[in-house]
């Protein structure tokens, strides 16, 4: 037999699962334990005390007759005996001469009827009745044991014999049904994971701090309304409210970015102090909750299994109640038994008593009462399951009570588990909701970030850039540390790969800040911070993958002078991709776009009238439509790099104020259109480098004001004399072509200061070259030059001379007369330099400050 502990272990669950046991499940578990006790008690009583006691029944007749013994067998005598008010009929059965009297018939006061004459046998019977206290049956002990066992199995109803076992089986089925969802592998793992995460969230110090911070913020907000935020320097905009963002601004709504300027951030040091270990654990919990939610919300298996096991228990209750109620009246103390073993015993009928009948009947009634209560609870459970949609869970109450208004509603198994937890304690769900909130996660990141990135650490990362400005570059952080805004002398701030960057009102302290870089960083700004940036920011760099990453407030910085955009703006692939209106950028002078455009975005024309420099780096995508360039009448510098242009666009010839044109890295083969540049009176710099140009047309002479001409990395073989008619030319770069001869007409360029012809096939330097006495830079490397004329000494202003990669065997000693030339500016093989006279090397090794001290 099972012990109570062994059977009760079937209902054992992990203590942590208690939070998923509502009151009805707990109550049903206790009822199941009581039913187990009933079954075990009844089974124990049945095994130890259950028995049936049977006695044979002797039938007597009214008339007593003596049959003649003609067959030599027993004589039968029927005797009628009357005693007072009682009558009893006695049948005397004689087997030979031995009479047998049926016991249980009271004969002590019986008298024989007067109409019968007593026989000899009757006299003997009368004598026996006086001598004995009962009627003898002539059955020995073994026969009684045999008949008791026969009648136990034949006369007793089956329910009386198997009642304890049925109760035990039914109870075990109910226990298994109640806890099956905790044991089934596909649900057990999810439940175990959920309970583990829920317990950690409940006990996490961050949960307490977050909820406490909410309460503190509510009280501090009321205080701030009365006293004002004195701890934060408030910036007062000197410009009008025009251009400031509002709730009705279309582009802010369209791009999905909102200003978090409803109230300033309130720091509560006593609340936000969090150990680094606790912070890391809380971060891990946020990640676990996010992954668990994505995993559990996909299915409703736990909900279906719980409903299924509840339905099974309800059906089981109805089944037990229906058949058990019919057997209450079958349990009786007395039973008539007809075993049909007369040939062994001599009797056909026995009257039996069942000693456990009354006890079993009471236990059965108790069991029925328990199962009725159990069934009503099952019905209530079904009512609860279908009364409200349990596959949806709303945190609306938590959102109202806390500042975490972004806690999302959940569904399917995640929702059902939270509903079950609410039946245990609603505080669990409230504390768990903290880890579903992005606002809460961002606050945690901010606290950890500020704890790690202190003012001293940030100060160590400040450096000076090429423009000698103080610069801070923050890369891949969870946010912008508050201490950044305490670096009041910072000039340039770079934020890269910071998805949750938030610029607070404290930025108004950074009065020197004029340049901001946002690389894959859709930063949000508070209202006060925006007002400061709108009036102070002069240069903004934005790098993005999708145009939606560009913060909406960028388009409202009306004092912005320079805007650099790097990212995908190809509107052909997706018509929704495109810049917002730039109309508010009224002071924008420089626009730099590095993208993959097929045409110039029409929104750029919004700033066309006041734009002075336009740069488009197209990364190899062919720029087809350029008609909008005609509207940019004030553009002085235009760069169209890597746009796969095959000819010089005609739209450029309409830019009357153009001073510098850069068409680098295109596919231009011919520049016959260069004659049209004669209309561009202000054009001074023309860059056609890194193309496929094979010749320079003579019409280049019409660009009379040209000062710089860059034709490097093309396919030129000769330099036409027309190039040397440009008297104002100061810089000529024809490096990396196939030029073999430097024309003698180069001596006509008296204003030439920089001449680059590196990487060609020149073998002889014309003497006329050294008539360009204003040369400062002379690049002659990687050619076939065999000697340098002594007239190089005429280049008194020469500071850079490249000779490396030629066929030289010596250097002229007259190099020492180039007073501004130093060893650092002389690019030549070491052995050639070492071969120079010592006095020349001494001059070249002098400090560069000496010539300037002599007034040169």
CSV table of N, CA and C in Angstrom, one decimal, residues 231-281:
chain,number,residue,atom,x,y,z
A,231,UNK,N,18.7,74.9,-10.1
A,231,UNK,CA,20.0,74.2,-10.2
A,231,UNK,C,20.5,74.1,-11.7
A,232,UNK,N,19.6,74.3,-12.7
A,232,UNK,CA,20.0,74.2,-14.1
A,232,UNK,C,20.1,75.6,-14.7
A,233,UNK,N,21.2,75.9,-15.3
A,233,UNK,CA,21.3,77.2,-16.0
A,233,UNK,C,20.3,77.3,-17.2
A,234,UNK,N,19.5,78.3,-17.1
A,234,UNK,CA,18.4,78.3,-18.1
A,234,UNK,C,18.8,79.3,-19.2
A,235,UNK,N,18.8,78.8,-20.5
A,235,UNK,CA,19.2,79.6,-21.6
A,235,UNK,C,17.9,80.4,-22.1
A,236,UNK,N,18.1,81.7,-22.3
A,236,UNK,CA,17.0,82.5,-22.8
A,236,UNK,C,17.3,82.8,-24.3
A,237,UNK,N,16.5,82.4,-25.2
A,237,UNK,CA,16.8,82.6,-26.6
A,237,UNK,C,16.6,84.1,-26.9
A,238,UNK,N,17.6,84.5,-27.8
A,238,UNK,CA,17.5,85.9,-28.2
A,238,UNK,C,16.7,86.1,-29.5
A,239,UNK,N,16.3,85.0,-30.1
A,239,UNK,CA,15.6,85.0,-31.3
A,239,UNK,C,14.1,84.9,-31.1
A,240,UNK,N,13.4,85.1,-32.1
A,240,UNK,CA,11.9,85.0,-31.9
A,240,UNK,C,11.5,83.5,-31.9
A,241,UNK,N,10.3,83.2,-31.5
A,241,UNK,CA,9.8,81.9,-31.4
A,241,UNK,C,9.6,81.2,-32.7
A,242,UNK,N,9.8,82.0,-33.8
A,242,UNK,CA,9.6,81.4,-35.1
A,242,UNK,C,10.6,80.3,-35.4
A,243,UNK,N,10.2,79.2,-35.8
A,243,UNK,CA,11.1,78.1,-36.1
A,243,UNK,C,11.3,77.1,-35.0
A,244,UNK,N,10.7,77.4,-33.8
A,244,UNK,CA,10.8,76.5,-32.7
A,244,UNK,C,9.8,75.3,-32.9
A,245,UNK,N,10.2,74.1,-32.5
A,245,UNK,CA,9.3,73.0,-32.7
A,245,UNK,C,8.0,73.0,-31.9
A,246,UNK,N,7.0,72.5,-32.4
A,246,UNK,CA,5.7,72.5,-31.6
A,246,UNK,C,5.1,71.1,-32.0
A,247,UNK,N,4.0,70.8,-31.3
A,247,UNK,CA,3.3,69.6,-31.5
A,247,UNK,C,2.7,69.5,-32.8
A,248,UNK,N,2.4,70.6,-33.5
A,248,UNK,CA,1.8,70.6,-34.8
A,248,UNK,C,2.8,70.6,-35.9
A,249,UNK,N,4.1,70.6,-35.6
A,249,UNK,CA,5.1,70.7,-36.7
A,249,UNK,C,5.0,69.4,-37.5
A,250,UNK,N,4.7,69.5,-38.8
A,250,UNK,CA,4.5,68.3,-39.6
A,250,UNK,C,5.7,67.4,-39.7
A,251,UNK,N,6.9,68.0,-39.8
A,251,UNK,CA,8.1,67.1,-40.1
A,251,UNK,C,8.5,66.4,-38.8
A,252,UNK,N,8.2,67.0,-37.6
A,252,UNK,CA,8.5,66.3,-36.4
A,252,UNK,C,7.6,65.1,-36.2
A,253,UNK,N,6.3,65.3,-36.5
A,253,UNK,CA,5.4,64.2,-36.5
A,253,UNK,C,5.7,63.1,-37.5
A,254,UNK,N,6.1,63.6,-38.7
A,254,UNK,CA,6.3,62.6,-39.8
A,254,UNK,C,7.6,61.8,-39.5
A,255,UNK,N,8.6,62.4,-39.0
A,255,UNK,CA,9.8,61.6,-38.8
A,255,UNK,C,9.8,60.8,-37.5
A,256,UNK,N,8.8,61.1,-36.7
A,256,UNK,CA,8.7,60.2,-35.5
A,256,UNK,C,9.5,60.7,-34.3
A,257,UNK,N,10.1,61.8,-34.3
A,257,UNK,CA,10.9,62.3,-33.2
A,257,UNK,C,10.2,63.4,-32.5
A,258,UNK,N,10.2,63.3,-31.1
A,258,UNK,CA,9.5,64.2,-30.3
A,258,UNK,C,10.5,64.9,-29.3
A,259,UNK,N,10.1,66.1,-29.0
A,259,UNK,CA,11.0,66.8,-28.0
A,259,UNK,C,10.6,66.4,-26.6
A,260,UNK,N,11.6,66.1,-25.8
A,260,UNK,CA,11.3,65.7,-24.4
A,260,UNK,C,11.5,66.9,-23.5
A,261,UNK,N,10.8,68.0,-23.8
A,261,UNK,CA,11.0,69.3,-23.1
A,261,UNK,C,9.9,69.6,-22.2
A,262,UNK,N,9.0,68.7,-21.9
A,262,UNK,CA,7.8,69.0,-21.1
A,262,UNK,C,8.3,69.4,-19.7
A,263,UNK,N,9.4,68.8,-19.2
A,263,UNK,CA,9.9,69.2,-17.9
A,263,UNK,C,11.4,68.9,-17.9
A,264,UNK,N,12.2,69.7,-17.2
A,264,UNK,CA,13.6,69.4,-17.1
A,264,UNK,C,13.9,68.1,-16.3
A,265,UNK,N,15.0,67.5,-16.6
A,265,UNK,CA,15.4,66.3,-15.9
A,265,UNK,C,15.7,66.8,-14.4
A,266,UNK,N,15.2,66.0,-13.4
A,266,UNK,CA,15.5,66.3,-12.0
A,266,UNK,C,16.3,65.2,-11.5
A,267,UNK,N,17.5,65.6,-11.0
A,267,UNK,CA,18.4,64.6,-10.4
A,267,UNK,C,18.2,64.5,-9.0
A,268,UNK,N,18.1,63.2,-8.5
A,268,UNK,CA,17.9,62.9,-7.1
A,268,UNK,C,19.0,62.0,-6.7
A,269,UNK,N,20.1,62.5,-6.3
A,269,UNK,CA,21.3,61.6,-6.0
A,269,UNK,C,21.0,60.5,-5.0
A,270,UNK,N,20.2,60.8,-4.0
A,270,UNK,CA,19.9,59.8,-3.0
A,270,UNK,C,19.2,58.6,-3.6
A,271,UNK,N,18.5,58.8,-4.7
A,271,UNK,CA,17.7,57.7,-5.2
A,271,UNK,C,18.5,57.0,-6.3
A,272,UNK,N,19.2,57.7,-7.1
A,272,UNK,CA,19.8,57.2,-8.3
A,272,UNK,C,21.1,56.5,-8.1
A,273,UNK,N,21.7,56.6,-6.9
A,273,UNK,CA,22.9,55.9,-6.6
A,273,UNK,C,22.7,54.4,-6.7
A,274,UNK,N,23.4,53.7,-7.5
A,274,UNK,CA,23.2,52.2,-7.7
A,274,UNK,C,24.6,51.6,-7.9
A,275,UNK,N,24.8,50.5,-7.2
A,275,UNK,CA,26.0,49.8,-7.3
A,275,UNK,C,26.2,49.3,-8.7
A,276,UNK,N,27.5,49.2,-9.1
A,276,UNK,CA,27.8,48.8,-10.4
A,276,UNK,C,27.4,47.4,-10.7
A,277,UNK,N,27.5,46.5,-9.7
A,277,UNK,CA,27.0,45.1,-9.8
A,277,UNK,C,25.5,45.1,-10.0
A,278,UNK,N,24.8,45.8,-9.1
A,278,UNK,CA,23.3,45.9,-9.3
A,278,UNK,C,22.9,46.4,-10.6
A,279,UNK,N,23.7,47.4,-11.1
A,279,UNK,CA,23.3,48.0,-12.4
A,279,UNK,C,23.5,47.0,-13.5
A,280,UNK,N,24.6,46.2,-13.5
A,280,UNK,CA,24.9,45.2,-14.5
A,280,UNK,C,23.8,44.1,-14.4
A,281,UNK,N,23.4,43.7,-13.2
A,281,UNK,CA,22.4,42.7,-13.1
A,281,UNK,C,21.1,43.2,-13.6
